[in-house]
CSV table of N, CA, C and O in Angstrom, one decimal:
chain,number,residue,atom,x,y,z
B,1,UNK,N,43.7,94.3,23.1
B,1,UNK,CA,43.6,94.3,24.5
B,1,UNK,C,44.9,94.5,25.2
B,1,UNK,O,45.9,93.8,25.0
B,2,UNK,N,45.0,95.5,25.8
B,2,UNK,CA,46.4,96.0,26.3
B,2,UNK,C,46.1,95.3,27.8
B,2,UNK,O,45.0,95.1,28.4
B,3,UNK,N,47.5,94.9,28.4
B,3,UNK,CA,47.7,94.1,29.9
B,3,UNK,C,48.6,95.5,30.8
B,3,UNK,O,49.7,96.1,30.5
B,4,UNK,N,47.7,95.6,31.8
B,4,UNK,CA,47.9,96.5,32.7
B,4,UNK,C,48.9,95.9,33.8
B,4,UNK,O,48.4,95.0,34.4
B,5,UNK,N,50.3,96.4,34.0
B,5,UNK,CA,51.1,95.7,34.9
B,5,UNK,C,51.2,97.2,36.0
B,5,UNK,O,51.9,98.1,35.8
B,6,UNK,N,50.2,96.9,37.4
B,6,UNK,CA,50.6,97.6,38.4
B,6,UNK,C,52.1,97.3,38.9
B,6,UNK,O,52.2,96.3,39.6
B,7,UNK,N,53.2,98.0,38.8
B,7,UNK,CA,53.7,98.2,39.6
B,7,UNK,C,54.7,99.1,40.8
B,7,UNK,O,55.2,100.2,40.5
B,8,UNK,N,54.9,98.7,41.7
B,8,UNK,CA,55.5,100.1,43.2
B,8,UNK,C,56.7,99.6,43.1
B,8,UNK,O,57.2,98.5,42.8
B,9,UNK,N,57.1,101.2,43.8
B,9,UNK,CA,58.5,100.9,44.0
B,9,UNK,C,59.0,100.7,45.8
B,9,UNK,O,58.6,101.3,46.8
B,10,UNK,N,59.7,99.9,45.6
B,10,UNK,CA,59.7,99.4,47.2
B,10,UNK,C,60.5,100.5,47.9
B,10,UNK,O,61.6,100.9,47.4
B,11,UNK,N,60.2,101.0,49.0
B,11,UNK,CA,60.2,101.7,50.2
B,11,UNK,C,62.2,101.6,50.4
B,11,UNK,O,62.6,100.5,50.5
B,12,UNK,N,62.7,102.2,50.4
B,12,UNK,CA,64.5,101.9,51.3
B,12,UNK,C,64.6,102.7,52.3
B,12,UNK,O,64.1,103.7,52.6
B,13,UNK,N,65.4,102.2,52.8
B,13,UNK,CA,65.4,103.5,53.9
B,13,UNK,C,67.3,102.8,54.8
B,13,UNK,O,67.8,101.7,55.1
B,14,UNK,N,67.6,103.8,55.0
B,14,UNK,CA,69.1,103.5,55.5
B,14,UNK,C,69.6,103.0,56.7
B,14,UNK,O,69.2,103.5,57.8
B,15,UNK,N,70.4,101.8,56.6
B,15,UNK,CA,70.4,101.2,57.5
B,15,UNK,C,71.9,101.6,58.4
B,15,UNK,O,71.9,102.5,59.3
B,16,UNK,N,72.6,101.1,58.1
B,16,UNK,CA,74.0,101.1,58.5
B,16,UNK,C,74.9,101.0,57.3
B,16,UNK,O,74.6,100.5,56.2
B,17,UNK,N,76.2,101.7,57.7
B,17,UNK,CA,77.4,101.7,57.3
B,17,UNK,C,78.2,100.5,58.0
B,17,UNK,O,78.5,100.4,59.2
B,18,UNK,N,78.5,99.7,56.9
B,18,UNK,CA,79.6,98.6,58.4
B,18,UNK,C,81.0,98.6,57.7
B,18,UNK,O,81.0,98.2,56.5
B,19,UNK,N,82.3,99.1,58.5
B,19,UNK,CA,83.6,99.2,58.4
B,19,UNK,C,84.3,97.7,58.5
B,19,UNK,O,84.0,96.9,59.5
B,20,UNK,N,85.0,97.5,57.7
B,20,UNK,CA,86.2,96.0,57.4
B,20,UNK,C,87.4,96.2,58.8
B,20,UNK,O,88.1,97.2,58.7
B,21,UNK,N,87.5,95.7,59.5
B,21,UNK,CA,88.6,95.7,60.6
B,21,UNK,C,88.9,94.2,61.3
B,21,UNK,O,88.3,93.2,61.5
B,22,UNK,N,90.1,94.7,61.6
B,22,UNK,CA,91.4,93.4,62.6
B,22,UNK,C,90.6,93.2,64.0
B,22,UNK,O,90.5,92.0,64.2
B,23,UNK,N,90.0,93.8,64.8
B,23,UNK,CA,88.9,93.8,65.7
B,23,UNK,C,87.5,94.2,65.9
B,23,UNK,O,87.5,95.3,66.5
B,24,UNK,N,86.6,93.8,65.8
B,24,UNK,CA,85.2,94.6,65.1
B,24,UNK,C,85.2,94.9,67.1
B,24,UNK,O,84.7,96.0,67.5
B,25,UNK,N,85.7,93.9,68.1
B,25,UNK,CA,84.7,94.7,69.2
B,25,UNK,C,85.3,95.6,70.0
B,25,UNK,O,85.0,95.9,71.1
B,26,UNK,N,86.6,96.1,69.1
B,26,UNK,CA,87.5,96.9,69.8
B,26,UNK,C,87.1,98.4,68.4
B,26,UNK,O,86.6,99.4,68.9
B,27,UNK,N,87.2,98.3,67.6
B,27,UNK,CA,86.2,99.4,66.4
B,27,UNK,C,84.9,99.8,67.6
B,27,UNK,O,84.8,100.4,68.6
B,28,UNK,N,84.0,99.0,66.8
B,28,UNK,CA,82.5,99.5,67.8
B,28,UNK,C,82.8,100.2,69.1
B,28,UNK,O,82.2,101.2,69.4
B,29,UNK,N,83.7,99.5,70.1
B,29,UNK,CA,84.0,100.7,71.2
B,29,UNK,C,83.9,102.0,71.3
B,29,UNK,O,83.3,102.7,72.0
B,30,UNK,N,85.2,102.4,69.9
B,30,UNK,CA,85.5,103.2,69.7
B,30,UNK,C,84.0,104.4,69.3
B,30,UNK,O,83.6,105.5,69.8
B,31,UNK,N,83.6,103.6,68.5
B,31,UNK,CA,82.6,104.5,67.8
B,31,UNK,C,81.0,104.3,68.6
B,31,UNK,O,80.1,105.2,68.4
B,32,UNK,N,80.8,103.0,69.6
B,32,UNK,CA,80.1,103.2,70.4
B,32,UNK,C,80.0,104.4,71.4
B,32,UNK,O,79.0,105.0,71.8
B,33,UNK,N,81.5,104.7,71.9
B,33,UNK,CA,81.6,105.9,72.8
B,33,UNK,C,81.2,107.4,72.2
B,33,UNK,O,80.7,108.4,72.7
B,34,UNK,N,81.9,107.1,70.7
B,34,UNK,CA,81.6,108.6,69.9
B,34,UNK,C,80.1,108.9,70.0
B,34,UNK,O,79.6,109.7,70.7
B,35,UNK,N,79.6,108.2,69.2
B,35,UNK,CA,78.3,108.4,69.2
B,35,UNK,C,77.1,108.4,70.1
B,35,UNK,O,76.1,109.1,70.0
B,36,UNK,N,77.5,107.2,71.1
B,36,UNK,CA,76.5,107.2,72.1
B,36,UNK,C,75.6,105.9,71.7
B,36,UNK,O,74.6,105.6,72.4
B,37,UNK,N,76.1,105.1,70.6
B,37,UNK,CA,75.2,103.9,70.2
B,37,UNK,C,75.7,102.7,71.1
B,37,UNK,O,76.6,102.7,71.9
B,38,UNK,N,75.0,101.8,70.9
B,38,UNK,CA,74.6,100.3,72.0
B,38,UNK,C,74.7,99.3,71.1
B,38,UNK,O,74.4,99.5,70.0
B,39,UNK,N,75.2,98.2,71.3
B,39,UNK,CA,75.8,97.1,70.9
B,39,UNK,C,74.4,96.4,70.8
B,39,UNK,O,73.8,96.1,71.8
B,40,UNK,N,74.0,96.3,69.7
B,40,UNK,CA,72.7,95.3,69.2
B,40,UNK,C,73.1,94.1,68.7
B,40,UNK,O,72.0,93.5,68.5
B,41,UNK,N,74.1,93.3,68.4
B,41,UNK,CA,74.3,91.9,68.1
B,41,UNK,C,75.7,92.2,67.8
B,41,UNK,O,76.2,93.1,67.2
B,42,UNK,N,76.3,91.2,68.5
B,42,UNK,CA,77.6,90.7,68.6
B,42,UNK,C,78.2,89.3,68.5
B,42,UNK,O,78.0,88.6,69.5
B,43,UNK,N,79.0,88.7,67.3
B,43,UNK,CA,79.2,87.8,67.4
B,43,UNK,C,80.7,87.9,67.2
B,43,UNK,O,81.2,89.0,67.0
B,44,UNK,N,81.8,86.2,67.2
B,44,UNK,CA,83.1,86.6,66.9
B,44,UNK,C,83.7,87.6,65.8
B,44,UNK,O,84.8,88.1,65.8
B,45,UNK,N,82.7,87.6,64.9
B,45,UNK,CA,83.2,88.4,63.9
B,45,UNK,C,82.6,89.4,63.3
B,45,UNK,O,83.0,90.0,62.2
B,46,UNK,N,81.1,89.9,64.2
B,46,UNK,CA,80.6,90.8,63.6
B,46,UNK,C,79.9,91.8,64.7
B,46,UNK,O,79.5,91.2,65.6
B,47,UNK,N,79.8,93.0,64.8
B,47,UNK,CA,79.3,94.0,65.9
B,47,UNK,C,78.4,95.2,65.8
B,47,UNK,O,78.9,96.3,66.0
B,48,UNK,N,76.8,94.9,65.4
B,48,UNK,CA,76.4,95.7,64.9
B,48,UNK,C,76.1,96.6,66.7
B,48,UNK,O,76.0,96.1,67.8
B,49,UNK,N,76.1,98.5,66.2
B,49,UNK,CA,75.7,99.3,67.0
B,49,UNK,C,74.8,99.7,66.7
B,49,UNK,O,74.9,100.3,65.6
B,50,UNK,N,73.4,99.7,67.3
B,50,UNK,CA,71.9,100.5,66.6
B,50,UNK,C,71.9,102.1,67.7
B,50,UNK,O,72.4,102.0,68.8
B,51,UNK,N,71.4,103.3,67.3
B,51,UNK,CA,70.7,104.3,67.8
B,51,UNK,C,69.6,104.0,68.4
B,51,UNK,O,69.0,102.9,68.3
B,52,UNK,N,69.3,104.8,69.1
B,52,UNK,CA,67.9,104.6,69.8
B,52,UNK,C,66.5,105.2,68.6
B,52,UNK,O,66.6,106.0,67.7
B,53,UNK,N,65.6,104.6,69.2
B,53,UNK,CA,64.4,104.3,68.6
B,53,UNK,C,65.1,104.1,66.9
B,53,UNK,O,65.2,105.1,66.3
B,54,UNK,N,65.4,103.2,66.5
B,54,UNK,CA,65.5,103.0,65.2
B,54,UNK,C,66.4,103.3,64.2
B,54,UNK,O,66.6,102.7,63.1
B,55,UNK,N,67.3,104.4,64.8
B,55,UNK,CA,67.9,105.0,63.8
B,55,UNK,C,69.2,104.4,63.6
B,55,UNK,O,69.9,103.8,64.4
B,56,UNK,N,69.4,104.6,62.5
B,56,UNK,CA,70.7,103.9,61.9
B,56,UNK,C,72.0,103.5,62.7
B,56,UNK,O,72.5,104.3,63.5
B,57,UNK,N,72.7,102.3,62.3
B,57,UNK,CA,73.7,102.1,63.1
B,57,UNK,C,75.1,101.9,62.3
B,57,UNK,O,75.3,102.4,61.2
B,58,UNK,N,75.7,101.4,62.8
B,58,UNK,CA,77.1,101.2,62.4
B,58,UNK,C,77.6,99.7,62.2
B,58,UNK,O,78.5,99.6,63.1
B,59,UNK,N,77.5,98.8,61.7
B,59,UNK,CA,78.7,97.5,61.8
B,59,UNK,C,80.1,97.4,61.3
B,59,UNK,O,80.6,98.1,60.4
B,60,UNK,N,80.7,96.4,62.1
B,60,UNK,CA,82.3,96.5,62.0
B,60,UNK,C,82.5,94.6,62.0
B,60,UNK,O,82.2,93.9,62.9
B,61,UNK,N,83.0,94.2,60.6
B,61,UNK,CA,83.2,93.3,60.3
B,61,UNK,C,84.2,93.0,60.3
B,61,UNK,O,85.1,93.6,59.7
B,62,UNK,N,84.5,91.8,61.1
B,62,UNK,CA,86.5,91.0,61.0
B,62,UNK,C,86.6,90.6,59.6
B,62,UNK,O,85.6,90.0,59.1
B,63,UNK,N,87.9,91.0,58.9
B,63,UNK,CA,88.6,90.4,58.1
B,63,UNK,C,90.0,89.6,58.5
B,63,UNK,O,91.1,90.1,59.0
B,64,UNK,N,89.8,88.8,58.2
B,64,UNK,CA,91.2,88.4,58.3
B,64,UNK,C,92.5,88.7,57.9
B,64,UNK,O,93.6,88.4,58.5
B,65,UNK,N,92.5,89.3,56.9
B,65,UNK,CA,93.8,89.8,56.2
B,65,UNK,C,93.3,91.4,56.0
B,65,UNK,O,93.2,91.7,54.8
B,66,UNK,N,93.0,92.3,57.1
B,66,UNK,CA,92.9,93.5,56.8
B,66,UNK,C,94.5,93.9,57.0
B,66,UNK,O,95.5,93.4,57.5
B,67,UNK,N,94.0,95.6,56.2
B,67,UNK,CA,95.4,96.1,56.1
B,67,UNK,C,94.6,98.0,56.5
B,67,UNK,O,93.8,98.8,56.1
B,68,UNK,N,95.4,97.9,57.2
B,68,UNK,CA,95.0,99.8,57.6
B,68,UNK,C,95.0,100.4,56.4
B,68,UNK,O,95.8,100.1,55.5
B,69,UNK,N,93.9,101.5,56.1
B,69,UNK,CA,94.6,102.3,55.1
B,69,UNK,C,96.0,103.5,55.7
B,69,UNK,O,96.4,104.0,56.7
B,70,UNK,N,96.2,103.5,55.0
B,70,UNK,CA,98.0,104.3,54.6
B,70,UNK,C,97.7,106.0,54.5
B,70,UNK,O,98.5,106.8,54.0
B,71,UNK,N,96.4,106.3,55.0
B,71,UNK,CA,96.3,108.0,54.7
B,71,UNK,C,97.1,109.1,55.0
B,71,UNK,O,97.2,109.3,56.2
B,72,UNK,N,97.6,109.7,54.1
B,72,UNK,CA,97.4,110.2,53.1
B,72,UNK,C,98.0,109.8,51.9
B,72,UNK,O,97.7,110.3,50.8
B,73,UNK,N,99.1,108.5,52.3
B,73,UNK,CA,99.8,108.1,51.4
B,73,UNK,C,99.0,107.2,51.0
B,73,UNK,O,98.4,106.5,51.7
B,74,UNK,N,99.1,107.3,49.4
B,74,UNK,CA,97.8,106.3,48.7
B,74,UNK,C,98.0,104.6,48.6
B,74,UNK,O,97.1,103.8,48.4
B,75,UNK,N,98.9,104.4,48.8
B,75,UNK,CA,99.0,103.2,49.0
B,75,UNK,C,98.2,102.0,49.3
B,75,UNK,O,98.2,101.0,48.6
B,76,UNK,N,97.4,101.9,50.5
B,76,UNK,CA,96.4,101.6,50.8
B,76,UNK,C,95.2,102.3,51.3
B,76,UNK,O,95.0,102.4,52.5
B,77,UNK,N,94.5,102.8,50.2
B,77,UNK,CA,93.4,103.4,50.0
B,77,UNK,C,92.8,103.7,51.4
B,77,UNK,O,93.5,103.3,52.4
B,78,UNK,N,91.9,104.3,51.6
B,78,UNK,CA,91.2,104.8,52.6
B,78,UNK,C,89.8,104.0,53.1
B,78,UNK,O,89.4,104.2,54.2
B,79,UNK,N,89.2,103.3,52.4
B,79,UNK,CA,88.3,102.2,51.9
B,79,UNK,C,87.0,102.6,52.9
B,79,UNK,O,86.0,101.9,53.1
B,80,UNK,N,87.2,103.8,53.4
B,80,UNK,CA,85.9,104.4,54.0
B,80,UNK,C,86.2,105.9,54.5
B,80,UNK,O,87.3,106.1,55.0
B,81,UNK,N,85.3,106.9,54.5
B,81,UNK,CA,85.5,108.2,55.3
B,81,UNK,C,83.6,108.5,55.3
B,81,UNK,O,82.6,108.5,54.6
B,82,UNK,N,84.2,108.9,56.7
B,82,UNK,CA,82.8,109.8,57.6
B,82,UNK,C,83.0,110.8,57.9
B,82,UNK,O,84.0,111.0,58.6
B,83,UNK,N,82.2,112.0,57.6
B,83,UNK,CA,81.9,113.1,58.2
B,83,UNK,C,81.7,113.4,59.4
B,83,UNK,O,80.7,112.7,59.6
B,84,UNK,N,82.0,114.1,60.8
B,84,UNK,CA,81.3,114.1,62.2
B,84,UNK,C,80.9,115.4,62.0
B,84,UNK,O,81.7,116.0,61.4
B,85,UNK,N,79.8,116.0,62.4
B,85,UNK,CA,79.8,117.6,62.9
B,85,UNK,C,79.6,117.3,64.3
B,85,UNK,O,79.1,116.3,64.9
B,86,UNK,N,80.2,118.6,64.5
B,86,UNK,CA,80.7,118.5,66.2
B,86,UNK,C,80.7,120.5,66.1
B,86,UNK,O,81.0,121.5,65.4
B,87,UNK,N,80.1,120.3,67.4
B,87,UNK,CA,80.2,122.4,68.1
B,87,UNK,C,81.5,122.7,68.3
B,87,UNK,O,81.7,123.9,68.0
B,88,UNK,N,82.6,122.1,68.9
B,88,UNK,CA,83.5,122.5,68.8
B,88,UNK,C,84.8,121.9,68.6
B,88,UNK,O,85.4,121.3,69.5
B,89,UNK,N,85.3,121.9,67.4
B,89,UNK,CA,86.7,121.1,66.9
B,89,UNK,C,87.9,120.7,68.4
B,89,UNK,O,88.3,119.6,68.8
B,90,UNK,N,88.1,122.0,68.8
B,90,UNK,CA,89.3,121.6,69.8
B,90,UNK,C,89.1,120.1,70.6
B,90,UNK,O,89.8,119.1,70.8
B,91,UNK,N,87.5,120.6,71.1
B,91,UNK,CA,87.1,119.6,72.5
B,91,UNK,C,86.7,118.8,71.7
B,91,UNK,O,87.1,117.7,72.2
B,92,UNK,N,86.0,118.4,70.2
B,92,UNK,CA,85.7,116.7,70.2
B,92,UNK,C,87.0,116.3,69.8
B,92,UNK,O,87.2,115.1,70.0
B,93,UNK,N,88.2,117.1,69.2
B,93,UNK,CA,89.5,116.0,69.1
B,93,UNK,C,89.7,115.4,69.9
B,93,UNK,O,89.9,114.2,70.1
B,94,UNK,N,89.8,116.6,70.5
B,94,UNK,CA,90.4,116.2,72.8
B,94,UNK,C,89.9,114.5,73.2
B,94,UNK,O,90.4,113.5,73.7
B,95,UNK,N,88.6,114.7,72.7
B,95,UNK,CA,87.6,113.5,73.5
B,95,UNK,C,88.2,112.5,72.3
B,95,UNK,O,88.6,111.4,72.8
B,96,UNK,N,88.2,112.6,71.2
B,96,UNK,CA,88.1,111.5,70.8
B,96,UNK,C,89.8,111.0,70.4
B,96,UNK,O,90.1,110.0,69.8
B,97,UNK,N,90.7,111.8,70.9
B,97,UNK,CA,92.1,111.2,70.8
B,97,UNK,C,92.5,110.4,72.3
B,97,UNK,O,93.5,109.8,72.6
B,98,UNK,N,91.5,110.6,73.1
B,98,UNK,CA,91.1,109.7,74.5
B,98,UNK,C,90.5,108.6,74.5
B,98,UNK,O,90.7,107.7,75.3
B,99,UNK,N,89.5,108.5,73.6
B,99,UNK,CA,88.8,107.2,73.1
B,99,UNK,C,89.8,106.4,72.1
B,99,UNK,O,89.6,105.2,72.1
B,100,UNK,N,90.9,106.7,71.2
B,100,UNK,CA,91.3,105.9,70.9
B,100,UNK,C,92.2,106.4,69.6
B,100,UNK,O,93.3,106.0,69.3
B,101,UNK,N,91.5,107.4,68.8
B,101,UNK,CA,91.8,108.0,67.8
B,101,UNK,C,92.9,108.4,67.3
B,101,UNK,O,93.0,109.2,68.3
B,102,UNK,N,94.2,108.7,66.4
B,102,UNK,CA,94.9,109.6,66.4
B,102,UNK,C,94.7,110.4,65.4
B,102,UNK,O,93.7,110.5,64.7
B,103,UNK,N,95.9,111.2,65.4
B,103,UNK,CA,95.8,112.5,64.3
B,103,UNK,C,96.8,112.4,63.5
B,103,UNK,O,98.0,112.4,64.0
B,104,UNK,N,96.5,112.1,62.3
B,104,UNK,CA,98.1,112.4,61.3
B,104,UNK,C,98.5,113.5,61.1
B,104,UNK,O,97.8,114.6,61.3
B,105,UNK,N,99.7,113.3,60.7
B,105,UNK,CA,100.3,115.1,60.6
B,105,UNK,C,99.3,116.2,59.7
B,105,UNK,O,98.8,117.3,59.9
B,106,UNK,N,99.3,115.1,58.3
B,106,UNK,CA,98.4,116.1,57.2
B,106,UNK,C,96.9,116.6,57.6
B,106,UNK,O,95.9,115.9,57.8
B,107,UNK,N,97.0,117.5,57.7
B,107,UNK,CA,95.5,118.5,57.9
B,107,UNK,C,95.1,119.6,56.8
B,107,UNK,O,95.1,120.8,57.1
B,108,UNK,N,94.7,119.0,55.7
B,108,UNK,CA,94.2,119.8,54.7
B,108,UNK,C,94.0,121.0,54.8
B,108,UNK,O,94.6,121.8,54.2
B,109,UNK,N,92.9,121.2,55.9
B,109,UNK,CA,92.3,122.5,56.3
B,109,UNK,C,91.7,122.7,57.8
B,109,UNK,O,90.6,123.2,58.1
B,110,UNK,N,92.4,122.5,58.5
B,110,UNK,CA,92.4,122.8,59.7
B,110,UNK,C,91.3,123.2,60.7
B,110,UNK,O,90.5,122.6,61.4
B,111,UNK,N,91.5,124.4,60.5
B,111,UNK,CA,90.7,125.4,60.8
B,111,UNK,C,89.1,125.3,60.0
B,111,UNK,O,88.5,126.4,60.2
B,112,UNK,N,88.6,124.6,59.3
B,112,UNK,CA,87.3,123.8,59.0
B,112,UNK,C,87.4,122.7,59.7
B,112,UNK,O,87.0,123.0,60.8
B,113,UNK,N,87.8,121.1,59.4
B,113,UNK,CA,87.6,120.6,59.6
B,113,UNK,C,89.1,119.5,60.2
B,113,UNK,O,90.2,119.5,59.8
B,114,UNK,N,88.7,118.9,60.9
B,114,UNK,CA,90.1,117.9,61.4
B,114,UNK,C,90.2,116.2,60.9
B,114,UNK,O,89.3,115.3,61.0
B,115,UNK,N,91.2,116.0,60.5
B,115,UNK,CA,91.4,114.4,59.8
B,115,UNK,C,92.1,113.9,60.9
B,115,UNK,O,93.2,114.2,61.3
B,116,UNK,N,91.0,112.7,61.6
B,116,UNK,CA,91.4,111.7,62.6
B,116,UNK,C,91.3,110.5,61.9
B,116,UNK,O,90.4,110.3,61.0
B,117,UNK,N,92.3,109.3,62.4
B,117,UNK,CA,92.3,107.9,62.0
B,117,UNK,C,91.2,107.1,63.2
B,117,UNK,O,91.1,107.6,64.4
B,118,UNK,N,90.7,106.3,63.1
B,118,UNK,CA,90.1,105.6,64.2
B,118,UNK,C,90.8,104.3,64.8
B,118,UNK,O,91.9,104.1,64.3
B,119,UNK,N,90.4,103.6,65.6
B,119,UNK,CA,91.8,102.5,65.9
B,119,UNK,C,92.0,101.6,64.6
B,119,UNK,O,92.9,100.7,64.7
B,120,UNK,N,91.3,101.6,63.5
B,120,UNK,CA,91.8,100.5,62.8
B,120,UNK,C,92.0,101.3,61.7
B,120,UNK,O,92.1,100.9,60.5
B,121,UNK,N,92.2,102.9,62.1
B,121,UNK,CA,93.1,103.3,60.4
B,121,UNK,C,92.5,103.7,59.8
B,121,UNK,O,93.0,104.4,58.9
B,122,UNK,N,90.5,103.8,59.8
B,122,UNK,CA,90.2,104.5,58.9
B,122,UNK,C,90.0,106.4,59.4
B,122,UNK,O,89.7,106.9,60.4
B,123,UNK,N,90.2,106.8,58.2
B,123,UNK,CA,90.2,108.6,58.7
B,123,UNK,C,88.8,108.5,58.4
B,123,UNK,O,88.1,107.7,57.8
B,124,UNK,N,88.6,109.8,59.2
B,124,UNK,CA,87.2,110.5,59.3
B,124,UNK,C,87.4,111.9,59.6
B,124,UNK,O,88.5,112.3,60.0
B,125,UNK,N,86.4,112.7,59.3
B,125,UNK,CA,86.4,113.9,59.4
B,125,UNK,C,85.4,114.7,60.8
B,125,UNK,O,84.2,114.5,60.9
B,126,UNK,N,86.1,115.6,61.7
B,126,UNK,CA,85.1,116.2,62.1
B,126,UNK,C,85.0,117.5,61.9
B,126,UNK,O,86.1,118.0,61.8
B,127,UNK,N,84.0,118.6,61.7
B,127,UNK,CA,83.9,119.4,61.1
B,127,UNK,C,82.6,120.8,61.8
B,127,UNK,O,81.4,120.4,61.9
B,128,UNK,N,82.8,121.4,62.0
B,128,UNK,CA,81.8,122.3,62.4
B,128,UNK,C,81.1,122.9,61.1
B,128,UNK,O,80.9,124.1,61.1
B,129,UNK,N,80.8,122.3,60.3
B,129,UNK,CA,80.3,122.6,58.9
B,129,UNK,C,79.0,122.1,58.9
B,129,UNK,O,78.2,122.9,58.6
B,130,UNK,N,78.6,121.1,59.1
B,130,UNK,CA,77.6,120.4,59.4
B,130,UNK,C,77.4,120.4,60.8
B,130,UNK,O,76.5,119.8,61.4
């Protein structure tokens, strides 16, 4: 007599990415303005941003003893990178070194894509590639 074990595999589906930082409601700003997302729960130490109708969001969690990463110098690792596509490189830097952003000197490849820091240090990429 053989025992039949039905079973499924449970459903996932992507929720959020949430970044380690020295201010989560000064982060989320930043990246609330980039994207256009809304502050769905906020507390002292945590700030999630959701999309509309459903779609994935972003949280930014306080640590206490964060430390920027050091990009490009390895020292302290990079401990997150995002991709942006954007239509046009010049004008989303423009916009987003007004929201908050800077630019380090090193720019791999330029003319693809641009390496911005966000206010707490992590780099991200924007790119007309995607």
């Amino acid at each position: 007599m053989t025992t039949e074990t039905t079973s499924t595999t449970p459903a996932f589906r992507y929720a959020a990415v949430t970044f380690d930082c020295a201010d989560p409601v000064e982060l989320s700003r930043f990246y609330g303005e980039m994207f256009g997302l809304s502050v769905a729960y906020s507390s002292d130490d945590f700030v999630f941003l959701a999309g509309k109708d459903g779609a994935a969001g972003l949280g930014f969690n306080r640590l206490a003893d964060y430390r920027r990463p050091t990009w490009p110098d390895p020292a302290q690792e990079k401990q997150a990178h995002i991709e942006v596509g954007v239509d046009d490189l010049d004008a989303a830097e423009a916009r987003l070194l007004t929201l908050g952003a800077t630019k380090p000197e090193s720019q791999p490849q330029p003319d693809r894509w641009r390496v911005l820091l966000d206010p707490a240090g992590h780099p991200f990429c924007i790119t007309t590639l995607v």
